[in-house]
mmCIF file with all atom_site columns, C-alpha atoms in Angstrom:
data_model
loop_
_atom_site.group_PDB
_atom_site.id
_atom_site.type_symbol
_atom_site.label_atom_id
_atom_site.label_alt_id
_atom_site.label_comp_id
_atom_site.label_asym_id
_atom_site.label_entity_id
_atom_site.label_seq_id
_atom_site.pdbx_PDB_ins_code
_atom_site.Cartn_x
_atom_site.Cartn_y
_atom_site.Cartn_z
_atom_site.occupancy
_atom_site.B_iso_or_equiv
_atom_site.pdbx_formal_charge
_atom_site.auth_seq_id
_atom_site.auth_comp_id
_atom_site.auth_asym_id
_atom_site.auth_atom_id
_atom_site.pdbx_PDB_model_num
ATOM 1   C CA . MET N 1 1   ? 0.000   0.000  0.000   1.00 0.00 ? 54  MET N CA 1
ATOM 2   C CA . LYS N 1 2   ? 2.804   2.394  0.932   1.00 0.00 ? 55  LYS N CA 1
ATOM 3   C CA . VAL N 1 3   ? 4.717   1.515  -2.249  1.00 0.00 ? 56  VAL N CA 1
ATOM 4   C CA . LYS N 1 4   ? 1.612   2.357  -4.328  1.00 0.00 ? 57  LYS N CA 1
ATOM 5   C CA . THR N 1 5   ? 1.163   5.678  -2.503  1.00 0.00 ? 58  THR N CA 1
ATOM 6   C CA . ILE N 1 6   ? 4.826   6.615  -3.051  1.00 0.00 ? 59  ILE N CA 1
ATOM 7   C CA . PHE N 1 7   ? 4.613   5.573  -6.710  1.00 0.00 ? 60  PHE N CA 1
ATOM 8   C CA . PHE N 1 8   ? 1.505   7.698  -7.365  1.00 0.00 ? 61  PHE N CA 1
ATOM 9   C CA . SER N 1 9   ? 3.055   10.639 -5.486  1.00 0.00 ? 62  SER N CA 1
ATOM 10  C CA . ILE N 1 10  ? 6.136   10.479 -7.738  1.00 0.00 ? 63  ILE N CA 1
ATOM 11  C CA . ILE N 1 11  ? 3.948   10.243 -10.863 1.00 0.00 ? 64  ILE N CA 1
ATOM 12  C CA . PHE N 1 12  ? 1.917   13.241 -9.647  1.00 0.00 ? 65  PHE N CA 1
ATOM 13  C CA . ILE N 1 13  ? 5.094   15.326 -9.105  1.00 0.00 ? 66  ILE N CA 1
ATOM 14  C CA . ILE N 1 14  ? 6.386   14.376 -12.577 1.00 0.00 ? 67  ILE N CA 1
ATOM 15  C CA . ILE N 1 15  ? 3.064   15.383 -14.190 1.00 0.00 ? 68  ILE N CA 1
ATOM 16  C CA . ILE N 1 16  ? 2.972   18.717 -12.351 1.00 0.00 ? 69  ILE N CA 1
ATOM 17  C CA . THR N 1 17  ? 6.621   19.485 -13.181 1.00 0.00 ? 70  THR N CA 1
ATOM 18  C CA . GLY N 1 18  ? 6.152   18.489 -16.813 1.00 0.00 ? 71  GLY N CA 1
ATOM 19  C CA . THR N 1 19  ? 2.989   20.544 -17.143 1.00 0.00 ? 72  THR N CA 1
ATOM 20  C CA . TYR N 1 20  ? 4.761   23.594 -15.686 1.00 0.00 ? 73  TYR N CA 1
ATOM 21  C CA . PHE N 1 21  ? 7.702   23.132 -18.089 1.00 0.00 ? 74  PHE N CA 1
ATOM 22  C CA . LEU N 1 22  ? 5.442   22.800 -21.136 1.00 0.00 ? 75  LEU N CA 1
ATOM 23  C CA . LEU N 1 23  ? 3.275   25.719 -20.048 1.00 0.00 ? 76  LEU N CA 1
ATOM 24  C CA . ASN N 1 24  ? 6.336   27.887 -19.536 1.00 0.00 ? 77  ASN N CA 1
ATOM 25  C CA . LYS N 1 25  ? 8.001   26.874 -22.809 1.00 0.00 ? 78  LYS N CA 1
ATOM 26  C CA . PHE N 1 26  ? 5.069   26.907 -25.201 1.00 0.00 ? 79  PHE N CA 1
ATOM 27  C CA . LEU N 1 27  ? 2.636   29.376 -23.643 1.00 0.00 ? 80  LEU N CA 1
ATOM 28  C CA . LEU N 1 28  ? 4.170   31.761 -21.106 1.00 0.00 ? 81  LEU N CA 1
ATOM 29  C CA . TYR N 1 29  ? 7.546   32.348 -22.787 1.00 0.00 ? 82  TYR N CA 1
ATOM 30  C CA . PRO N 1 30  ? 6.120   33.382 -26.203 1.00 0.00 ? 83  PRO N CA 1
ATOM 31  C CA . SER N 1 31  ? 3.517   35.496 -24.370 1.00 0.00 ? 84  SER N CA 1
ATOM 32  C CA . GLU N 1 32  ? 6.284   37.169 -22.370 1.00 0.00 ? 85  GLU N CA 1
ATOM 33  C CA . GLU N 1 33  ? 8.150   38.032 -25.577 1.00 0.00 ? 86  GLU N CA 1
ATOM 34  C CA . LYS N 1 34  ? 5.047   39.530 -27.188 1.00 0.00 ? 87  LYS N CA 1
ATOM 35  C CA . ALA N 1 35  ? 4.147   41.424 -24.022 1.00 0.00 ? 88  ALA N CA 1
ATOM 36  C CA . MET N 1 36  ? 7.676   42.833 -23.675 1.00 0.00 ? 89  MET N CA 1
ATOM 37  C CA . LYS N 1 37  ? 7.574   44.074 -27.267 1.00 0.00 ? 90  LYS N CA 1
ATOM 38  C CA . GLU N 1 38  ? 4.243   45.807 -26.635 1.00 0.00 ? 91  GLU N CA 1
ATOM 39  C CA . LEU N 1 39  ? 5.575   47.196 -23.350 1.00 0.00 ? 92  LEU N CA 1
ATOM 40  C CA . SER N 1 40  ? 8.483   48.907 -25.100 1.00 0.00 ? 93  SER N CA 1
ATOM 41  C CA . TYR N 1 41  ? 6.038   50.749 -27.410 1.00 0.00 ? 94  TYR N CA 1
ATOM 42  C CA . ALA N 1 42  ? 3.935   51.893 -24.465 1.00 0.00 ? 95  ALA N CA 1
ATOM 43  C CA . GLN N 1 43  ? 6.999   53.056 -22.525 1.00 0.00 ? 96  GLN N CA 1
ATOM 44  C CA . GLN N 1 44  ? 8.133   55.143 -25.504 1.00 0.00 ? 97  GLN N CA 1
ATOM 45  C CA . TYR N 1 45  ? 4.816   57.003 -25.531 1.00 0.00 ? 98  TYR N CA 1
ATOM 46  C CA . LEU N 1 46  ? 4.976   57.487 -21.767 1.00 0.00 ? 99  LEU N CA 1
ATOM 47  C CA . SER N 1 47  ? 8.516   58.890 -21.975 1.00 0.00 ? 100 SER N CA 1
ATOM 48  C CA . GLN N 1 48  ? 7.204   61.393 -24.564 1.00 0.00 ? 101 GLN N CA 1
ATOM 49  C CA . GLY N 1 49  ? 4.471   62.442 -22.136 1.00 0.00 ? 102 GLY N CA 1
ATOM 50  C CA . ASP N 1 50  ? 1.671   61.048 -24.312 1.00 0.00 ? 103 ASP N CA 1
ATOM 51  C CA . ILE N 1 51  ? -0.368  59.364 -21.576 1.00 0.00 ? 104 ILE N CA 1
ATOM 52  C CA . ASP N 1 52  ? -3.415  58.573 -23.738 1.00 0.00 ? 105 ASP N CA 1
ATOM 53  C CA . LYS N 1 53  ? -1.310  56.683 -26.277 1.00 0.00 ? 106 LYS N CA 1
ATOM 54  C CA . ALA N 1 54  ? 0.751   54.960 -23.578 1.00 0.00 ? 107 ALA N CA 1
ATOM 55  C CA . LEU N 1 55  ? -2.403  53.668 -21.880 1.00 0.00 ? 108 LEU N CA 1
ATOM 56  C CA . ASN N 1 56  ? -4.335  53.213 -25.138 1.00 0.00 ? 109 ASN N CA 1
ATOM 57  C CA . LYS N 1 57  ? -7.602  52.458 -23.359 1.00 0.00 ? 110 LYS N CA 1
ATOM 58  C CA . LYS N 1 58  ? -9.590  53.375 -26.486 1.00 0.00 ? 111 LYS N CA 1
ATOM 59  C CA . ASN N 1 59  ? -7.403  51.346 -28.903 1.00 0.00 ? 112 ASN N CA 1
ATOM 60  C CA . ILE N 1 60  ? -6.028  54.374 -30.754 1.00 0.00 ? 113 ILE N CA 1
ATOM 61  C CA . LYS N 1 61  ? -4.036  52.033 -33.024 1.00 0.00 ? 114 LYS N CA 1
ATOM 62  C CA . ILE N 1 62  ? -5.456  48.649 -34.000 1.00 0.00 ? 115 ILE N CA 1
ATOM 63  C CA . ASN N 1 63  ? -2.145  46.751 -33.751 1.00 0.00 ? 116 ASN N CA 1
ATOM 64  C CA . TYR N 1 64  ? -0.992  48.413 -30.555 1.00 0.00 ? 117 TYR N CA 1
ATOM 65  C CA . LEU N 1 65  ? -2.121  47.386 -27.075 1.00 0.00 ? 118 LEU N CA 1
ATOM 66  C CA . GLY N 1 66  ? -0.810  50.000 -24.627 1.00 0.00 ? 119 GLY N CA 1
ATOM 67  C CA . PHE N 1 67  ? -0.511  49.429 -20.877 1.00 0.00 ? 120 PHE N CA 1
ATOM 68  C CA . SER N 1 68  ? -4.239  48.769 -20.521 1.00 0.00 ? 121 SER N CA 1
ATOM 69  C CA . GLY N 1 69  ? -4.268  46.095 -23.231 1.00 0.00 ? 122 GLY N CA 1
ATOM 70  C CA . ILE N 1 70  ? -1.033  44.434 -22.086 1.00 0.00 ? 123 ILE N CA 1
ATOM 71  C CA . ALA N 1 71  ? -2.343  44.172 -18.522 1.00 0.00 ? 124 ALA N CA 1
ATOM 72  C CA . SER N 1 72  ? -5.587  42.507 -19.657 1.00 0.00 ? 125 SER N CA 1
ATOM 73  C CA . LYS N 1 73  ? -4.164  40.319 -22.452 1.00 0.00 ? 126 LYS N CA 1
ATOM 74  C CA . PHE N 1 74  ? -0.973  39.148 -20.707 1.00 0.00 ? 127 PHE N CA 1
ATOM 75  C CA . PRO N 1 75  ? -1.875  39.261 -16.987 1.00 0.00 ? 128 PRO N CA 1
ATOM 76  C CA . PHE N 1 76  ? 0.422   36.382 -15.956 1.00 0.00 ? 129 PHE N CA 1
ATOM 77  C CA . THR N 1 77  ? 3.601   37.732 -17.552 1.00 0.00 ? 130 THR N CA 1
ATOM 78  C CA . LYS N 1 78  ? 6.169   40.058 -15.968 1.00 0.00 ? 131 LYS N CA 1
ATOM 79  C CA . ALA N 1 79  ? 5.430   42.652 -18.652 1.00 0.00 ? 132 ALA N CA 1
ATOM 80  C CA . GLY N 1 80  ? 1.706   42.322 -17.968 1.00 0.00 ? 133 GLY N CA 1
ATOM 81  C CA . ASN N 1 81  ? 2.279   42.817 -14.267 1.00 0.00 ? 134 ASN N CA 1
ATOM 82  C CA . ILE N 1 82  ? 4.451   45.944 -14.599 1.00 0.00 ? 135 ILE N CA 1
ATOM 83  C CA . SER N 1 83  ? 1.937   47.278 -17.144 1.00 0.00 ? 136 SER N CA 1
ATOM 84  C CA . LYS N 1 84  ? -0.623  47.324 -14.323 1.00 0.00 ? 137 LYS N CA 1
ATOM 85  C CA . PHE N 1 85  ? 1.679   49.666 -12.409 1.00 0.00 ? 138 PHE N CA 1
ATOM 86  C CA . TYR N 1 86  ? 2.176   51.941 -15.420 1.00 0.00 ? 139 TYR N CA 1
ATOM 87  C CA . ALA N 1 87  ? -1.548  51.838 -16.200 1.00 0.00 ? 140 ALA N CA 1
ATOM 88  C CA . GLY N 1 88  ? -2.293  52.828 -12.606 1.00 0.00 ? 141 GLY N CA 1
ATOM 89  C CA . ILE N 1 89  ? -0.051  55.888 -12.999 1.00 0.00 ? 142 ILE N CA 1
ATOM 90  C CA . CYS N 1 90  ? -1.663  56.789 -16.348 1.00 0.00 ? 143 CYS N CA 1
ATOM 91  C CA . TYR N 1 91  ? -5.206  56.501 -14.994 1.00 0.00 ? 144 TYR N CA 1
ATOM 92  C CA . TYR N 1 92  ? -4.198  58.672 -12.043 1.00 0.00 ? 145 TYR N CA 1
ATOM 93  C CA . LYS N 1 93  ? -2.755  61.328 -14.356 1.00 0.00 ? 146 LYS N CA 1
ATOM 94  C CA . LEU N 1 94  ? -5.965  61.259 -16.405 1.00 0.00 ? 147 LEU N CA 1
ATOM 95  C CA . GLY N 1 95  ? -8.083  61.740 -13.272 1.00 0.00 ? 148 GLY N CA 1
ATOM 96  C CA . ASP N 1 96  ? -9.638  58.249 -13.338 1.00 0.00 ? 149 ASP N CA 1
ATOM 97  C CA . TYR N 1 97  ? -8.806  57.557 -9.688  1.00 0.00 ? 150 TYR N CA 1
ATOM 98  C CA . LYS N 1 98  ? -11.004 54.493 -9.193  1.00 0.00 ? 151 LYS N CA 1
ATOM 99  C CA . GLU N 1 99  ? -9.416  52.741 -12.176 1.00 0.00 ? 152 GLU N CA 1
ATOM 100 C CA . SER N 1 100 ? -5.981  53.775 -10.895 1.00 0.00 ? 153 SER N CA 1
ATOM 101 C CA . ILE N 1 101 ? -6.738  52.121 -7.529  1.00 0.00 ? 154 ILE N CA 1
ATOM 102 C CA . LYS N 1 102 ? -7.997  48.994 -9.309  1.00 0.00 ? 155 LYS N CA 1
ATOM 103 C CA . MET N 1 103 ? -4.855  48.689 -11.446 1.00 0.00 ? 156 MET N CA 1
ATOM 104 C CA . MET N 1 104 ? -2.443  49.406 -8.598  1.00 0.00 ? 157 MET N CA 1
ATOM 105 C CA . THR N 1 105 ? -4.202  46.910 -6.322  1.00 0.00 ? 158 THR N CA 1
ATOM 106 C CA . SER N 1 106 ? -3.827  44.167 -8.956  1.00 0.00 ? 159 SER N CA 1
ATOM 107 C CA . PHE N 1 107 ? -0.119  44.973 -9.439  1.00 0.00 ? 160 PHE N CA 1
ATOM 108 C CA . SER N 1 108 ? 2.198   42.542 -7.631  1.00 0.00 ? 161 SER N CA 1
ATOM 109 C CA . ALA N 1 109 ? 5.359   44.299 -6.408  1.00 0.00 ? 162 ALA N CA 1
ATOM 110 C CA . LYS N 1 110 ? 8.324   42.273 -5.156  1.00 0.00 ? 163 LYS N CA 1
ATOM 111 C CA . ASP N 1 111 ? 10.684  45.248 -5.065  1.00 0.00 ? 164 ASP N CA 1
ATOM 112 C CA . GLU N 1 112 ? 10.254  47.165 -1.784  1.00 0.00 ? 165 GLU N CA 1
ATOM 113 C CA . ILE N 1 113 ? 10.521  50.651 -3.315  1.00 0.00 ? 166 ILE N CA 1
ATOM 114 C CA . LEU N 1 114 ? 7.998   49.788 -6.050  1.00 0.00 ? 167 LEU N CA 1
ATOM 115 C CA . SER N 1 115 ? 5.731   48.277 -3.411  1.00 0.00 ? 168 SER N CA 1
ATOM 116 C CA . SER N 1 116 ? 5.959   51.468 -1.380  1.00 0.00 ? 169 SER N CA 1
ATOM 117 C CA . MET N 1 117 ? 5.140   53.551 -4.476  1.00 0.00 ? 170 MET N CA 1
ATOM 118 C CA . LYS N 1 118 ? 2.191   51.258 -5.244  1.00 0.00 ? 171 LYS N CA 1
ATOM 119 C CA . TYR N 1 119 ? 0.525   51.931 -1.892  1.00 0.00 ? 172 TYR N CA 1
ATOM 120 C CA . GLY N 1 120 ? 1.503   55.603 -2.055  1.00 0.00 ? 173 GLY N CA 1
ATOM 121 C CA . ILE N 1 121 ? -0.280  56.068 -5.391  1.00 0.00 ? 174 ILE N CA 1
ATOM 122 C CA . ILE N 1 122 ? -3.313  54.173 -4.063  1.00 0.00 ? 175 ILE N CA 1
ATOM 123 C CA . GLY N 1 123 ? -3.259  56.574 -1.108  1.00 0.00 ? 176 GLY N CA 1
ATOM 124 C CA . ASP N 1 124 ? -3.062  59.565 -3.463  1.00 0.00 ? 177 ASP N CA 1
ATOM 125 C CA . ALA N 1 125 ? -6.009  58.248 -5.492  1.00 0.00 ? 178 ALA N CA 1
ATOM 126 C CA . PHE N 1 126 ? -8.140  57.717 -2.368  1.00 0.00 ? 179 PHE N CA 1
ATOM 127 C CA . SER N 1 127 ? -7.191  61.208 -1.241  1.00 0.00 ? 180 SER N CA 1
ATOM 128 C CA . GLN N 1 128 ? -8.421  62.613 -4.566  1.00 0.00 ? 181 GLN N CA 1
ATOM 129 C CA . ILE N 1 129 ? -11.825 60.942 -4.161  1.00 0.00 ? 182 ILE N CA 1
ATOM 130 C CA . LYS N 1 130 ? -12.044 62.275 -0.565  1.00 0.00 ? 183 LYS N CA 1
ATOM 131 C CA . ASN N 1 131 ? -11.717 58.883 1.112   1.00 0.00 ? 184 ASN N CA 1
ATOM 132 C CA . LYS N 1 132 ? -9.321  60.079 3.812   1.00 0.00 ? 185 LYS N CA 1
ATOM 133 C CA . LYS N 1 133 ? -9.513  56.898 5.899   1.00 0.00 ? 186 LYS N CA 1
ATOM 134 C CA . GLU N 1 134 ? -8.317  54.673 3.038   1.00 0.00 ? 187 GLU N CA 1
ATOM 135 C CA . ALA N 1 135 ? -5.761  57.287 1.978   1.00 0.00 ? 188 ALA N CA 1
ATOM 136 C CA . LEU N 1 136 ? -4.205  57.309 5.465   1.00 0.00 ? 189 LEU N CA 1
ATOM 137 C CA . LYS N 1 137 ? -4.253  53.518 5.638   1.00 0.00 ? 190 LYS N CA 1
ATOM 138 C CA . ASN N 1 138 ? -2.337  53.201 2.362   1.00 0.00 ? 191 ASN N CA 1
ATOM 139 C CA . TYR N 1 139 ? 0.135   55.987 3.185   1.00 0.00 ? 192 TYR N CA 1
ATOM 140 C CA . ILE N 1 140 ? 0.979   54.194 6.449   1.00 0.00 ? 193 ILE N CA 1
ATOM 141 C CA . ILE N 1 141 ? 1.583   50.933 4.554   1.00 0.00 ? 194 ILE N CA 1
ATOM 142 C CA . ALA N 1 142 ? 3.706   52.798 1.977   1.00 0.00 ? 195 ALA N CA 1
ATOM 143 C CA . ALA N 1 143 ? 5.824   54.469 4.665   1.00 0.00 ? 196 ALA N CA 1
ATOM 144 C CA . ASN N 1 144 ? 6.488   51.280 6.629   1.00 0.00 ? 197 ASN N CA 1
ATOM 145 C CA . ILE N 1 145 ? 7.287   48.718 3.908   1.00 0.00 ? 198 ILE N CA 1
ATOM 146 C CA . ARG N 1 146 ? 10.995  49.449 4.243   1.00 0.00 ? 199 ARG N CA 1
ATOM 147 C CA . GLU N 1 147 ? 12.527  52.405 6.021   1.00 0.00 ? 200 GLU N CA 1
ATOM 148 C CA . ASN N 1 148 ? 14.622  54.540 3.678   1.00 0.00 ? 201 ASN N CA 1
ATOM 149 C CA . GLU N 1 149 ? 15.530  58.185 3.054   1.00 0.00 ? 202 GLU N CA 1
ATOM 150 C CA . ILE N 1 150 ? 13.190  58.640 0.068   1.00 0.00 ? 203 ILE N CA 1
ATOM 151 C CA . THR N 1 151 ? 9.772   57.020 0.433   1.00 0.00 ? 204 THR N CA 1
ATOM 152 C CA . THR N 1 152 ? 9.486   56.853 4.235   1.00 0.00 ? 205 THR N CA 1
ATOM 153 C CA . PRO N 1 153 ? 9.681   60.618 4.955   1.00 0.00 ? 206 PRO N CA 1
ATOM 154 C CA . LEU N 1 154 ? 7.600   61.393 1.847   1.00 0.00 ? 207 LEU N CA 1
ATOM 155 C CA . TYR N 1 155 ? 4.679   59.264 3.030   1.00 0.00 ? 208 TYR N CA 1
ATOM 156 C CA . TYR N 1 156 ? 5.067   60.385 6.648   1.00 0.00 ? 209 TYR N CA 1
ATOM 157 C CA . TYR N 1 157 ? 4.725   63.906 5.253   1.00 0.00 ? 210 TYR N CA 1
ATOM 158 C CA . LYS N 1 158 ? 1.547   62.987 3.360   1.00 0.00 ? 211 LYS N CA 1
ATOM 159 C CA . ILE N 1 159 ? 0.128   61.363 6.509   1.00 0.00 ? 212 ILE N CA 1
ATOM 160 C CA . ALA N 1 160 ? 0.969   64.528 8.468   1.00 0.00 ? 213 ALA N CA 1
ATOM 161 C CA . LEU N 1 161 ? -0.652  66.820 5.883   1.00 0.00 ? 214 LEU N CA 1
ATOM 162 C CA . LEU N 1 162 ? -3.798  64.741 5.636   1.00 0.00 ? 215 LEU N CA 1
ATOM 163 C CA . ASN N 1 163 ? -4.145  64.707 9.431   1.00 0.00 ? 216 ASN N CA 1
ATOM 164 C CA . PHE N 1 164 ? -3.493  68.463 9.458   1.00 0.00 ? 217 PHE N CA 1
ATOM 165 C CA . TYR N 1 165 ? -6.330  69.175 7.004   1.00 0.00 ? 218 TYR N CA 1
ATOM 166 C CA . MET N 1 166 ? -8.569  66.891 9.052   1.00 0.00 ? 219 MET N CA 1
ATOM 167 C CA . LYS N 1 167 ? -7.657  69.107 12.052  1.00 0.00 ? 220 LYS N CA 1
ATOM 168 C CA . ARG N 1 168 ? -6.098  66.147 13.840  1.00 0.00 ? 221 ARG N CA 1
ATOM 169 C CA . TYR N 1 169 ? -3.180  68.291 14.915  1.00 0.00 ? 222 TYR N CA 1
ATOM 170 C CA . LYS N 1 170 ? -1.655  65.902 17.468  1.00 0.00 ? 223 LYS N CA 1
ATOM 171 C CA . ASP N 1 171 ? -1.402  63.128 14.884  1.00 0.00 ? 224 ASP N CA 1
ATOM 172 C CA . SER N 1 172 ? -0.006  65.566 12.344  1.00 0.00 ? 225 SER N CA 1
ATOM 173 C CA . LYS N 1 173 ? 2.584   66.814 14.832  1.00 0.00 ? 226 LYS N CA 1
ATOM 174 C CA . TYR N 1 174 ? 3.646   63.230 15.630  1.00 0.00 ? 227 TYR N CA 1
ATOM 175 C CA . PHE N 1 175 ? 4.601   62.483 12.018  1.00 0.00 ? 228 PHE N CA 1
ATOM 176 C CA . LEU N 1 176 ? 6.135   65.893 11.377  1.00 0.00 ? 229 LEU N CA 1
ATOM 177 C CA . LYS N 1 177 ? 8.342   65.464 14.443  1.00 0.00 ? 230 LYS N CA 1
ATOM 178 C CA . LYS N 1 178 ? 9.292   61.997 13.246  1.00 0.00 ? 231 LYS N CA 1
ATOM 179 C CA . ILE N 1 179 ? 10.518  63.440 9.941   1.00 0.00 ? 232 ILE N CA 1
ATOM 180 C CA . GLU N 1 180 ? 12.297  66.327 11.680  1.00 0.00 ? 233 GLU N CA 1
ATOM 181 C CA . LYS N 1 181 ? 14.148  63.959 13.992  1.00 0.00 ? 234 LYS N CA 1
ATOM 182 C CA . LYS N 1 182 ? 15.004  61.081 11.630  1.00 0.00 ? 235 LYS N CA 1
ATOM 183 C CA . TYR N 1 183 ? 15.197  62.761 8.208   1.00 0.00 ? 236 TYR N CA 1
ATOM 184 C CA . PRO N 1 184 ? 16.914  66.169 8.598   1.00 0.00 ? 237 PRO N CA 1
ATOM 185 C CA . PHE N 1 185 ? 17.641  66.407 4.849   1.00 0.00 ? 238 PHE N CA 1
ATOM 186 C CA . PHE N 1 186 ? 14.051  65.888 3.754   1.00 0.00 ? 239 PHE N CA 1
ATOM 187 C CA . LEU N 1 187 ? 13.113  67.968 0.690   1.00 0.00 ? 240 LEU N CA 1
ATOM 188 C CA . TYR N 1 188 ? 10.226  69.830 2.380   1.00 0.00 ? 241 TYR N CA 1
ATOM 189 C CA . LYS N 1 189 ? 12.047  70.569 5.636   1.00 0.00 ? 242 LYS N CA 1
ATOM 190 C CA . LYS N 1 190 ? 11.034  74.266 5.650   1.00 0.00 ? 243 LYS N CA 1
ATOM 191 C CA . ASN N 1 191 ? 7.368   73.350 5.221   1.00 0.00 ? 244 ASN N CA 1
ATOM 192 C CA . ILE N 1 192 ? 7.616   71.021 8.212   1.00 0.00 ? 245 ILE N CA 1
ATOM 193 C CA . GLU N 1 193 ? 8.901   73.876 10.360  1.00 0.00 ? 246 GLU N CA 1
ATOM 194 C CA . LYS N 1 194 ? 5.979   76.073 9.267   1.00 0.00 ? 247 LYS N CA 1
ATOM 195 C CA . TYR N 1 195 ? 3.365   73.392 9.982   1.00 0.00 ? 248 TYR N CA 1
ATOM 196 C CA . LEU N 1 196 ? 4.889   72.655 13.382  1.00 0.00 ? 249 LEU N CA 1
ATOM 197 C CA . MET N 1 197 ? 4.837   76.339 14.322  1.00 0.00 ? 250 MET N CA 1
ATOM 198 C CA . PHE N 1 198 ? 1.171   76.566 13.319  1.00 0.00 ? 251 PHE N CA 1
ATOM 199 C CA . ILE N 1 199 ? 0.288   73.422 15.295  1.00 0.00 ? 252 ILE N CA 1
ATOM 200 C CA . GLU N 1 200 ? 2.160   74.630 18.393  1.00 0.00 ? 253 GLU N CA 1
ATOM 201 C CA . ASN N 1 201 ? 0.014   77.769 18.355  1.00 0.00 ? 254 ASN N CA 1
ATOM 202 C CA . LYS N 1 202 ? -3.144  75.692 17.945  1.00 0.00 ? 255 LYS N CA 1
ATOM 203 C CA . LEU N 1 203 ? -2.492  73.181 20.732  1.00 0.00 ? 256 LEU N CA 1
#
């Protein structure tokens, strides 16, 4: 009985491994090549500042997909995945914040900086549609994915500003002080000083 179980387990592993190999070789790899080619076209348009053509939601050219098309046609490829990130940025720039959130949420980020940016953009989009609770939640995630000199103080700053405009001055002060103490070379250092002075007068 045990020999049979072991035998069938080995056969099962061989089938799974073989299926993965065939899928990768004959389906995913050619798809990845096609998706990468399409991605390069979309990136060219984005680098030129032509967001509509880069996204190509309305199929401006018949034989050209754009970030939107790549993300939907090749969702399981690396190019398809990164296209979701680019599409999220494009939708945000075009003012379609709900679609931006949808695209960014579906984007899988392994890189910590990209992951931080993902949640930061989601936070920005929620902020634009006046959902402050979700905006704060995503800014906090973005700030704490990995502490660094670029994204951490930036998203602490956004958390502080959002709390400030919500008149939650103690919370705002907490994050502003955090930046002041840990990130003395932060780009908006002078603004932090101004906000802190205002809050001190309010409290």
